[in-house]
JSON list of C-alpha atoms in Angstrom, two decimals:
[
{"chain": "A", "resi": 1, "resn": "UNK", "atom": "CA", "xyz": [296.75, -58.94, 101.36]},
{"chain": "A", "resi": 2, "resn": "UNK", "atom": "CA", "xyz": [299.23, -59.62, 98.08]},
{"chain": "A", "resi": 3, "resn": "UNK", "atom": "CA", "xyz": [297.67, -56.54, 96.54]},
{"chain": "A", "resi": 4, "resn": "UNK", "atom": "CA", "xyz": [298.45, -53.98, 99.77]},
{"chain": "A", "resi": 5, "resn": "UNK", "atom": "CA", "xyz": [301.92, -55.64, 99.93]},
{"chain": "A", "resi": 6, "resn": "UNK", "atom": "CA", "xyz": [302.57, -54.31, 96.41]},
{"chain": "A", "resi": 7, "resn": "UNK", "atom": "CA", "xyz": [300.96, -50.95, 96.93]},
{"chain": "A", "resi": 8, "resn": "UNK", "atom": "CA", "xyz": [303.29, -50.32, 100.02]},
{"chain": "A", "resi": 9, "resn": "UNK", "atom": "CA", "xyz": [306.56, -52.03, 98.13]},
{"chain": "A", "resi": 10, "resn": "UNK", "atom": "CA", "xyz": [305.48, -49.56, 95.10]},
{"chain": "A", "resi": 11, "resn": "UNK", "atom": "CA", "xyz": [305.12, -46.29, 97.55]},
{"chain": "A", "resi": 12, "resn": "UNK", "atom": "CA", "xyz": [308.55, -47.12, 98.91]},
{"chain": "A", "resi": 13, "resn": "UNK", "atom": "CA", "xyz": [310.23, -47.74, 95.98]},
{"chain": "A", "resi": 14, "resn": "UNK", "atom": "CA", "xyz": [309.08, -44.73, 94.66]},
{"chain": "A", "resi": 15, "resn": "UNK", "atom": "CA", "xyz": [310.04, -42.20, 97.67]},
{"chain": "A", "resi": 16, "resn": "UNK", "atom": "CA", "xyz": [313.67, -44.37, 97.28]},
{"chain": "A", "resi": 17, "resn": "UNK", "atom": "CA", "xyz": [314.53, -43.68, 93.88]},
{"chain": "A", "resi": 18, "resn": "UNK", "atom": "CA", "xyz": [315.55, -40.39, 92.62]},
{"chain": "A", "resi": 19, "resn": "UNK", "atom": "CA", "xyz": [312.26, -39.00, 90.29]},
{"chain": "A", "resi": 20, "resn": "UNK", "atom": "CA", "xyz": [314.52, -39.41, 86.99]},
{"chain": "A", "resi": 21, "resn": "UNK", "atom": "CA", "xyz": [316.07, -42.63, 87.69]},
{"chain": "A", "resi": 22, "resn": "UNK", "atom": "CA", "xyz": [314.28, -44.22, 84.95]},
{"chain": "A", "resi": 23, "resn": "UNK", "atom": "CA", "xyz": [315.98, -41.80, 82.44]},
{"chain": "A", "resi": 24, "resn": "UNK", "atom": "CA", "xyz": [318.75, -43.95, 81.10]},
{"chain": "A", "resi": 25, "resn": "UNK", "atom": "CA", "xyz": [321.80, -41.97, 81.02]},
{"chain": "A", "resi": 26, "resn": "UNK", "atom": "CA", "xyz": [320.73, -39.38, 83.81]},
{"chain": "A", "resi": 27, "resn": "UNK", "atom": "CA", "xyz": [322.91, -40.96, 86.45]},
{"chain": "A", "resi": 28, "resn": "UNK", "atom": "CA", "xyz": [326.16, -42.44, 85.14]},
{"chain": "A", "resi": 29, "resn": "UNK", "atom": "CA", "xyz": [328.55, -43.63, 88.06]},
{"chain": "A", "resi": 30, "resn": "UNK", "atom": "CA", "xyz": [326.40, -41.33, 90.21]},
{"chain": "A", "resi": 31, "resn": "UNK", "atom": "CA", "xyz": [327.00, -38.14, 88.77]},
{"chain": "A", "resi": 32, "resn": "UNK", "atom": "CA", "xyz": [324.32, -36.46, 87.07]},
{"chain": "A", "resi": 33, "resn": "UNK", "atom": "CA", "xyz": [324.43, -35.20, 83.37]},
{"chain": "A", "resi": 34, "resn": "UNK", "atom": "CA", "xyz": [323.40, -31.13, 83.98]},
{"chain": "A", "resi": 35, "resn": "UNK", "atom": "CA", "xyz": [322.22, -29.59, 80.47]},
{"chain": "A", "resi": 36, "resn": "UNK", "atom": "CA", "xyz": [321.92, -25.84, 81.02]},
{"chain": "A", "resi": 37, "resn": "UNK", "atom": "CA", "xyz": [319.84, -24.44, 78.37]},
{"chain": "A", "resi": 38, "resn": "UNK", "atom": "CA", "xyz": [318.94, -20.63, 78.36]},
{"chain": "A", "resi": 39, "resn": "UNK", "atom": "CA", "xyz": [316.86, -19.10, 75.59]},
{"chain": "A", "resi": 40, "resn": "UNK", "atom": "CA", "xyz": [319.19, -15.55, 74.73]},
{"chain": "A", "resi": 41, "resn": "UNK", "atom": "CA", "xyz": [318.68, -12.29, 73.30]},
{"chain": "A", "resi": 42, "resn": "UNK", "atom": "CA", "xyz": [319.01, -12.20, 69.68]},
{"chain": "A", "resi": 43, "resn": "UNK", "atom": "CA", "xyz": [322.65, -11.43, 68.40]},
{"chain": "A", "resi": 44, "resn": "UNK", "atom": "CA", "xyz": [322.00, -9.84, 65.16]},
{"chain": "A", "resi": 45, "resn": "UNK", "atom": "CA", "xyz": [319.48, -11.13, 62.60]},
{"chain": "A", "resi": 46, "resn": "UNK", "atom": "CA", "xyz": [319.54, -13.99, 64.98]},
{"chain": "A", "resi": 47, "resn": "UNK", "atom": "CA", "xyz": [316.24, -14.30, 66.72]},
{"chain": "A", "resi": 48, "resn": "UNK", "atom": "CA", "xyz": [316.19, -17.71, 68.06]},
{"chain": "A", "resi": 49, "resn": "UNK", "atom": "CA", "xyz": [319.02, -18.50, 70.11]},
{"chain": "A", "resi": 50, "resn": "UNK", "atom": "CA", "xyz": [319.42, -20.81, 72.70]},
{"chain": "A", "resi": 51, "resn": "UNK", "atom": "CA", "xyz": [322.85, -21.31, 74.95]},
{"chain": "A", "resi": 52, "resn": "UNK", "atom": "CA", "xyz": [324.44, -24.43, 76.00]},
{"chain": "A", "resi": 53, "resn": "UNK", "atom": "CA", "xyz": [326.31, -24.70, 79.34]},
{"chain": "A", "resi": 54, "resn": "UNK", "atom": "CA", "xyz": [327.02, -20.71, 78.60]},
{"chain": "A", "resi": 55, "resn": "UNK", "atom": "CA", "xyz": [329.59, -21.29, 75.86]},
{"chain": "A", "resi": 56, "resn": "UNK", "atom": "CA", "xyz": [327.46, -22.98, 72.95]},
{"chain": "A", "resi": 57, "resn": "UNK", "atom": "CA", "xyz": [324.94, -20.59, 71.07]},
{"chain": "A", "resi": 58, "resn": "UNK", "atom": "CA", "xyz": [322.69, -23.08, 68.80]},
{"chain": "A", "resi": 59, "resn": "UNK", "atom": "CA", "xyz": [321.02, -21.09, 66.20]},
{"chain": "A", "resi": 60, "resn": "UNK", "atom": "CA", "xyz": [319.89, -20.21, 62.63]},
{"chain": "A", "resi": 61, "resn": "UNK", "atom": "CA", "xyz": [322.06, -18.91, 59.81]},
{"chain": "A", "resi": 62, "resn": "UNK", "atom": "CA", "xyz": [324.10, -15.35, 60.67]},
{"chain": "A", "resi": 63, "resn": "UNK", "atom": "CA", "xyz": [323.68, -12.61, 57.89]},
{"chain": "A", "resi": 64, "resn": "UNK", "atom": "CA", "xyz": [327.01, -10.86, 56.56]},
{"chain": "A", "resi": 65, "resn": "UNK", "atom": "CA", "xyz": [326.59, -7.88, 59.32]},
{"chain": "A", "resi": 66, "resn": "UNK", "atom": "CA", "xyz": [326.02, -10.61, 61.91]},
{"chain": "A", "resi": 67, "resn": "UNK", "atom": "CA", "xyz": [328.90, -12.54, 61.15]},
{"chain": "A", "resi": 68, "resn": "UNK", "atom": "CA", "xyz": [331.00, -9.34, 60.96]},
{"chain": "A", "resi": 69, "resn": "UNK", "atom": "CA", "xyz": [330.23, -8.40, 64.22]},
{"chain": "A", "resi": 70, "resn": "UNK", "atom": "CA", "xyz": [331.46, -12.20, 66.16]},
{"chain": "A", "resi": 71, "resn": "UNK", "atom": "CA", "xyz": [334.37, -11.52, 67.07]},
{"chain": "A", "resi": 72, "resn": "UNK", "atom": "CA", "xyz": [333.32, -7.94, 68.95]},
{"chain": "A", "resi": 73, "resn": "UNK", "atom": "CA", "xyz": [330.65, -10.62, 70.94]},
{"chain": "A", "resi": 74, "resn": "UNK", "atom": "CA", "xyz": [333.25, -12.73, 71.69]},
{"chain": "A", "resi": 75, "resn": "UNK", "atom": "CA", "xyz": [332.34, -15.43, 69.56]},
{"chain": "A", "resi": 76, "resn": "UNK", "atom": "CA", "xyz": [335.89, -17.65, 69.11]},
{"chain": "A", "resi": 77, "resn": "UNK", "atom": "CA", "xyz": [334.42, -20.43, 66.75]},
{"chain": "A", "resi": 78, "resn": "UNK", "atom": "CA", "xyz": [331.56, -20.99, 63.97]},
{"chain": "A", "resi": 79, "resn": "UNK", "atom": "CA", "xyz": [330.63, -24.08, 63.85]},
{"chain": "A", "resi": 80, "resn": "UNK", "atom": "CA", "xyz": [327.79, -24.54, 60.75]},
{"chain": "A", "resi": 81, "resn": "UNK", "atom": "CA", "xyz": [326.53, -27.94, 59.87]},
{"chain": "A", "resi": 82, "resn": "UNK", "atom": "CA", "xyz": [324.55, -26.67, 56.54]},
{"chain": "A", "resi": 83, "resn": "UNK", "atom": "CA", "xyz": [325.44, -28.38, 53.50]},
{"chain": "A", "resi": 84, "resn": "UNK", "atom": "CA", "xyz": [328.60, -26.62, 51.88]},
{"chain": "A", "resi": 85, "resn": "UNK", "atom": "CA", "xyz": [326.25, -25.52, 49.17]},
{"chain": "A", "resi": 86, "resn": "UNK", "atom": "CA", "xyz": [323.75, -23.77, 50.73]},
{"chain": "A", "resi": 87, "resn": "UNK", "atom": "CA", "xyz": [325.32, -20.42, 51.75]},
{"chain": "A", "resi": 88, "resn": "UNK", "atom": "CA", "xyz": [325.03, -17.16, 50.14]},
{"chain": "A", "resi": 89, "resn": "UNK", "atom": "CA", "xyz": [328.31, -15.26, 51.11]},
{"chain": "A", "resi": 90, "resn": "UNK", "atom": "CA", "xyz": [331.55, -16.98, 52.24]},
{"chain": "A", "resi": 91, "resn": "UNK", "atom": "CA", "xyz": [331.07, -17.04, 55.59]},
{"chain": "A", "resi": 92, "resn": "UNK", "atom": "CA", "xyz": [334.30, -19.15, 55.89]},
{"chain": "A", "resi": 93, "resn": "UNK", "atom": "CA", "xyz": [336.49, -16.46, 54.50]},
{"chain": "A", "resi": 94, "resn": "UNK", "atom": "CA", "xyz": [334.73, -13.78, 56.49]},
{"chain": "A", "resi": 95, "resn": "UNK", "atom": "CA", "xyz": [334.71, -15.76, 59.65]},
{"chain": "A", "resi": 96, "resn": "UNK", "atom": "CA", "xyz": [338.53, -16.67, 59.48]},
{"chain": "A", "resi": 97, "resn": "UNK", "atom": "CA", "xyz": [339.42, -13.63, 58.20]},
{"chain": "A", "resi": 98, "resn": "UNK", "atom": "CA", "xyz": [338.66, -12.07, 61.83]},
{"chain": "A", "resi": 99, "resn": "UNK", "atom": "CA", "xyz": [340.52, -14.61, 63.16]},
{"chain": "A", "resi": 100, "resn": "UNK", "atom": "CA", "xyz": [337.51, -16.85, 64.15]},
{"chain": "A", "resi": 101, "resn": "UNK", "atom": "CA", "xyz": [337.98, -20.70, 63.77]},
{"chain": "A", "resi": 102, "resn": "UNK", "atom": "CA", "xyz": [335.36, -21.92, 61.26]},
{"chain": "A", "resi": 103, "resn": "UNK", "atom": "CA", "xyz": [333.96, -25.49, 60.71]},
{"chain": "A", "resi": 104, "resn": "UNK", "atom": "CA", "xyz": [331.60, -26.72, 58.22]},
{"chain": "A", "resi": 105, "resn": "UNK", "atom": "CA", "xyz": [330.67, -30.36, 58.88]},
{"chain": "A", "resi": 106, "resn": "UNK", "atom": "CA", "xyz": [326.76, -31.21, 57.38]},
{"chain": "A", "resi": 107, "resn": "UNK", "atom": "CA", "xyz": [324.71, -32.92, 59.17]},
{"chain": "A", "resi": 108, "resn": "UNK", "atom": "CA", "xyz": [321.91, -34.54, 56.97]},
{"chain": "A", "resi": 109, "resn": "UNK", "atom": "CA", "xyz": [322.77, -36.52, 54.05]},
{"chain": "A", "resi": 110, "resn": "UNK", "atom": "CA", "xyz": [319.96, -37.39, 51.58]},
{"chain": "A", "resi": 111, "resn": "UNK", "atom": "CA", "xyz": [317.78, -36.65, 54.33]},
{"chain": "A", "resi": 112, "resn": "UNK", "atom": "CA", "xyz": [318.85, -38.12, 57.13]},
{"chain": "A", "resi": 113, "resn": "UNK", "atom": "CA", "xyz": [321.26, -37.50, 60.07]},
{"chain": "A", "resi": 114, "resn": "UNK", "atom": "CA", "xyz": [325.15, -39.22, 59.57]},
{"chain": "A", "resi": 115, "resn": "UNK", "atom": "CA", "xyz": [326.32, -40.50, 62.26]},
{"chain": "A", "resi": 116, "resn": "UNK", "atom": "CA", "xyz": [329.61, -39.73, 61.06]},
{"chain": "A", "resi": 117, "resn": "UNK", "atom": "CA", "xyz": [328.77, -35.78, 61.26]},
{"chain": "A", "resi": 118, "resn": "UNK", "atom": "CA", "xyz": [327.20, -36.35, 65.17]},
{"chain": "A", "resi": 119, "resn": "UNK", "atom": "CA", "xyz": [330.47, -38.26, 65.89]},
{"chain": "A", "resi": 120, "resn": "UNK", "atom": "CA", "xyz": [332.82, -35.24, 64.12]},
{"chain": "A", "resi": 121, "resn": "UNK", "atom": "CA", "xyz": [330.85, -31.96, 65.46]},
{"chain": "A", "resi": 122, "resn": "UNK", "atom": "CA", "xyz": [330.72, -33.55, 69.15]},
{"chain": "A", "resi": 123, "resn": "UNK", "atom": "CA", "xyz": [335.20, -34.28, 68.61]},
{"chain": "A", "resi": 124, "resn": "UNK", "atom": "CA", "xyz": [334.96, -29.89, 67.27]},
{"chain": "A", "resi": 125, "resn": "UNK", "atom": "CA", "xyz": [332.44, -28.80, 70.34]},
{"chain": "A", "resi": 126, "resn": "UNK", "atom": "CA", "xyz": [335.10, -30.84, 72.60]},
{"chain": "A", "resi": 127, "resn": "UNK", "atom": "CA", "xyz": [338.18, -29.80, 71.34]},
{"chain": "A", "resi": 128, "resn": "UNK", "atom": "CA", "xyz": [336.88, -26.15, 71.61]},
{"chain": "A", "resi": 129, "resn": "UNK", "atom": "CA", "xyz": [335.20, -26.82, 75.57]},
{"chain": "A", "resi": 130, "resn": "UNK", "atom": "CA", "xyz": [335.38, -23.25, 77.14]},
{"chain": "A", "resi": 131, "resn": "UNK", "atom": "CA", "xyz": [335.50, -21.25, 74.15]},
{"chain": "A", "resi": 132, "resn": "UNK", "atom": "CA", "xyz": [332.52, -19.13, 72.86]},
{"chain": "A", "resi": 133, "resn": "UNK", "atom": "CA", "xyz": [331.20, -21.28, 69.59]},
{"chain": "A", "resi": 134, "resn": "UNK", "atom": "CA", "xyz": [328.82, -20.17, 67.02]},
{"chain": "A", "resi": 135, "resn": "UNK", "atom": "CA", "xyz": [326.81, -23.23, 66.25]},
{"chain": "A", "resi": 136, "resn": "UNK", "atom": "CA", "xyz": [324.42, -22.75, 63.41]},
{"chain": "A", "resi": 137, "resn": "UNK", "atom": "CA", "xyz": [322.35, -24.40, 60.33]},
{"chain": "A", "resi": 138, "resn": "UNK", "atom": "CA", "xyz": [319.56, -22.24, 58.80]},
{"chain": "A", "resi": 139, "resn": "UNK", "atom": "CA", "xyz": [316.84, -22.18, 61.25]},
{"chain": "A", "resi": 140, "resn": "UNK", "atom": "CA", "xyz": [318.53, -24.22, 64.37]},
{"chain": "A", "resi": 141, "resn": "UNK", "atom": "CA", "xyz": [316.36, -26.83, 63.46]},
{"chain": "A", "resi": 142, "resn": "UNK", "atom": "CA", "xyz": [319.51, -29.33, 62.54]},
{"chain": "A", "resi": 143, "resn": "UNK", "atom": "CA", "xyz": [321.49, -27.98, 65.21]},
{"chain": "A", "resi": 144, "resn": "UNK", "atom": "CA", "xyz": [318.78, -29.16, 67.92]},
{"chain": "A", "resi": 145, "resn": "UNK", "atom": "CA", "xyz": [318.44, -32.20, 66.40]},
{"chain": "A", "resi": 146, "resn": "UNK", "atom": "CA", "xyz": [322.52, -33.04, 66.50]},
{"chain": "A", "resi": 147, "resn": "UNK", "atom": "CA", "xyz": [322.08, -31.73, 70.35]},
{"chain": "A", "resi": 148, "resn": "UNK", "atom": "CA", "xyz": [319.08, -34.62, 70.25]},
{"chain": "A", "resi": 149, "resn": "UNK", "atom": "CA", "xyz": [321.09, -37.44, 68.75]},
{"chain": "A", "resi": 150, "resn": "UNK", "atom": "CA", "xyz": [323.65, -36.64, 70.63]},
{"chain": "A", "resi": 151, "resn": "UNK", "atom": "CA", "xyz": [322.07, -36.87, 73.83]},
{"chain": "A", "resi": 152, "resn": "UNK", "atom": "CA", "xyz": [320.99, -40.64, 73.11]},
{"chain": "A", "resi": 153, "resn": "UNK", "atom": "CA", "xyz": [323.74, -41.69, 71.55]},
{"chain": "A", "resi": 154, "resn": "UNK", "atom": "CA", "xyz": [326.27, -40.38, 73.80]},
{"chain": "A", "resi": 155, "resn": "UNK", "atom": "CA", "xyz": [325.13, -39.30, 77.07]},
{"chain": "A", "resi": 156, "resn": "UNK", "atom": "CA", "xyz": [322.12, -42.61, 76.99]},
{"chain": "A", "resi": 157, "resn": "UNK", "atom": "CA", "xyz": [319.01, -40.15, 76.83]},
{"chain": "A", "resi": 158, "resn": "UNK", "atom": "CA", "xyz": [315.67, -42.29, 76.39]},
{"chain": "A", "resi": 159, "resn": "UNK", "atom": "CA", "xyz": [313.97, -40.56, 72.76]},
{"chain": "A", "resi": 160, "resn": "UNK", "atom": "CA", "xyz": [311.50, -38.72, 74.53]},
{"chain": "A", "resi": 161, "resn": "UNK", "atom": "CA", "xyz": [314.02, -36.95, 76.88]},
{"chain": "A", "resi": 162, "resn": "UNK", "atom": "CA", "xyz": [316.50, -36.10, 74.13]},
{"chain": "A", "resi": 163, "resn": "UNK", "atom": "CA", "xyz": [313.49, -35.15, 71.90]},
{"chain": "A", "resi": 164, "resn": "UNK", "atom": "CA", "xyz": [312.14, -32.87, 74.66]},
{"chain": "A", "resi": 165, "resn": "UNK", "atom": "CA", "xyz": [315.61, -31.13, 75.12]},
{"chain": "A", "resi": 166, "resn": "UNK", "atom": "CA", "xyz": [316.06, -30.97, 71.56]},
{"chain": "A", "resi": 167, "resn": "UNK", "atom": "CA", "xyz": [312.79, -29.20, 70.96]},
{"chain": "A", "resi": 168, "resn": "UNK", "atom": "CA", "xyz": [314.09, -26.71, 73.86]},
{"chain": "A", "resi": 169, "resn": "UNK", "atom": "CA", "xyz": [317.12, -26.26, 71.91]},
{"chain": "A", "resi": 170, "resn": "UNK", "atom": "CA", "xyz": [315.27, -24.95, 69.07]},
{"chain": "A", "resi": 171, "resn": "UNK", "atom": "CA", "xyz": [313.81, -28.07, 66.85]},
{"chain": "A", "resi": 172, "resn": "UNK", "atom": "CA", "xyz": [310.30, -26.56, 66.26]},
{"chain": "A", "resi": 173, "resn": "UNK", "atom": "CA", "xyz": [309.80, -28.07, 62.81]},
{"chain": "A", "resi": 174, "resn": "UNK", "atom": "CA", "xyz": [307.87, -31.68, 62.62]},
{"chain": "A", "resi": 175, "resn": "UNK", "atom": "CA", "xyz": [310.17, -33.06, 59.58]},
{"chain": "A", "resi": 176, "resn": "UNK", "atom": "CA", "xyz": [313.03, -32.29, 61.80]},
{"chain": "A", "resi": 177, "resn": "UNK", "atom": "CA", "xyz": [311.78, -34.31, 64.59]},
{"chain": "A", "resi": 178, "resn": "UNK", "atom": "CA", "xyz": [310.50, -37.21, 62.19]},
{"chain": "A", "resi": 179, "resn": "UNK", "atom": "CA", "xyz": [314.55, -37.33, 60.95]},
{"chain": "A", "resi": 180, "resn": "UNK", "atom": "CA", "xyz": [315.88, -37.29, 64.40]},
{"chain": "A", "resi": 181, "resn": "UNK", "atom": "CA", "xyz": [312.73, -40.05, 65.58]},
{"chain": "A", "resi": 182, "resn": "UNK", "atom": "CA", "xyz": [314.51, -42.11, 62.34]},
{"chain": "A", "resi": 183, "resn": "UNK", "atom": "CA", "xyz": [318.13, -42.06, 63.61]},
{"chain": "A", "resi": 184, "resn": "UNK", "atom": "CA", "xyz": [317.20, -42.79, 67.46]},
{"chain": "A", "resi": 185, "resn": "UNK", "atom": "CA", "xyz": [315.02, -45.33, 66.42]},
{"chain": "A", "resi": 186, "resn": "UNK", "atom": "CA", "xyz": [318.09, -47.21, 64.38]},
{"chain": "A", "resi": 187, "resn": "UNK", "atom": "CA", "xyz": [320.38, -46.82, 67.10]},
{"chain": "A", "resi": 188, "resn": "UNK", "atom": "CA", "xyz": [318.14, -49.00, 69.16]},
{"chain": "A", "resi": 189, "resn": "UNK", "atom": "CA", "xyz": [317.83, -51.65, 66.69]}
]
């Protein structure tokens, strides 16, 4: 009797409560958190490029041509959390000298993500909401993984979700994921 009282009181609860309503963070005061991800065309030597909400194009490192050729695209910003010293042109100096804004805020530190950097790109990506931004590392590997962290950190993803929607974003290596696994796994603790 105690065992079909549970079995209806599950099947109830279950056509009651939205399918992702144990995903904390996907309903905040009843509004749900939308993440529009599109998988684009390439835009130069850019082959893997994946769109944000439209507006935010998450990819690997632009060649000279490529970045010469933003501002024709409509690209207003660059955003490129690589390490300062791993270019091989000045892509600041090119970038800004079409007028582009250009950012350079790393995200790893001896190996792991700084919560510092998540905090400081999220502040750029929000100061520049409805402009078309440029956001780039060398592969999109680190860029999908900020787009990861951030998602549990500041929207309340569970891991799996924001690893899921990171690996749509373009985190396809496994020592990417094992860094971003490390950081969501201290912000728990």
């Amino acid at each position: 009797m105690l065992g079909k009282f549970l079995a209806s009181l599950s099947i109830i609860i279950l056509i009651i409560l939205p399918a992702n309503a144990h995903e904390k963070g996907a309903h905040e005061e009843g509004k749900k958190h939308v993440i529009d991800l599109k998988k684009e065309a390439a835009i130069g030597n850019m082959s893997n490029v994946t769109s944000l909400h439209g507006t935010i194009y998450m990819t690997g490192q632009p060649d000279e041509a490529t970045v010469g050729s933003l501002k024709e695209k409509g690209f207003q910003v660059v955003l490129n959390i690589r390490g300062a010293d791993e270019g091989k042109f000045d892509e600041k100096a090119m970038v800004t000298g079409d007028g582009l804004a250009y950012y350079n805020v790393p995200l790893l530190k001896d190996g792991q993500i700084q919560d510092s950097a998540v905090s400081k790109i999220h502040a750029i990506i929000k100061e520049n909401k409805g402009k078309k931004i440029l956001f780039h590392c060398a592969s999109a590997n680190r860029v999908a993984g900020w787009f990861g962290a951030h998602l549990a950190r500041d929207m309340g993803y569970e891991t799996e979700a924001a690893i899921s929607l990171a690996k749509e974003a373009g985190m396809t290596k496994a020592g990417m994921e094992k860094i971003l696994r490390d950081y969501l796994d201290n912000l728990s603790r």
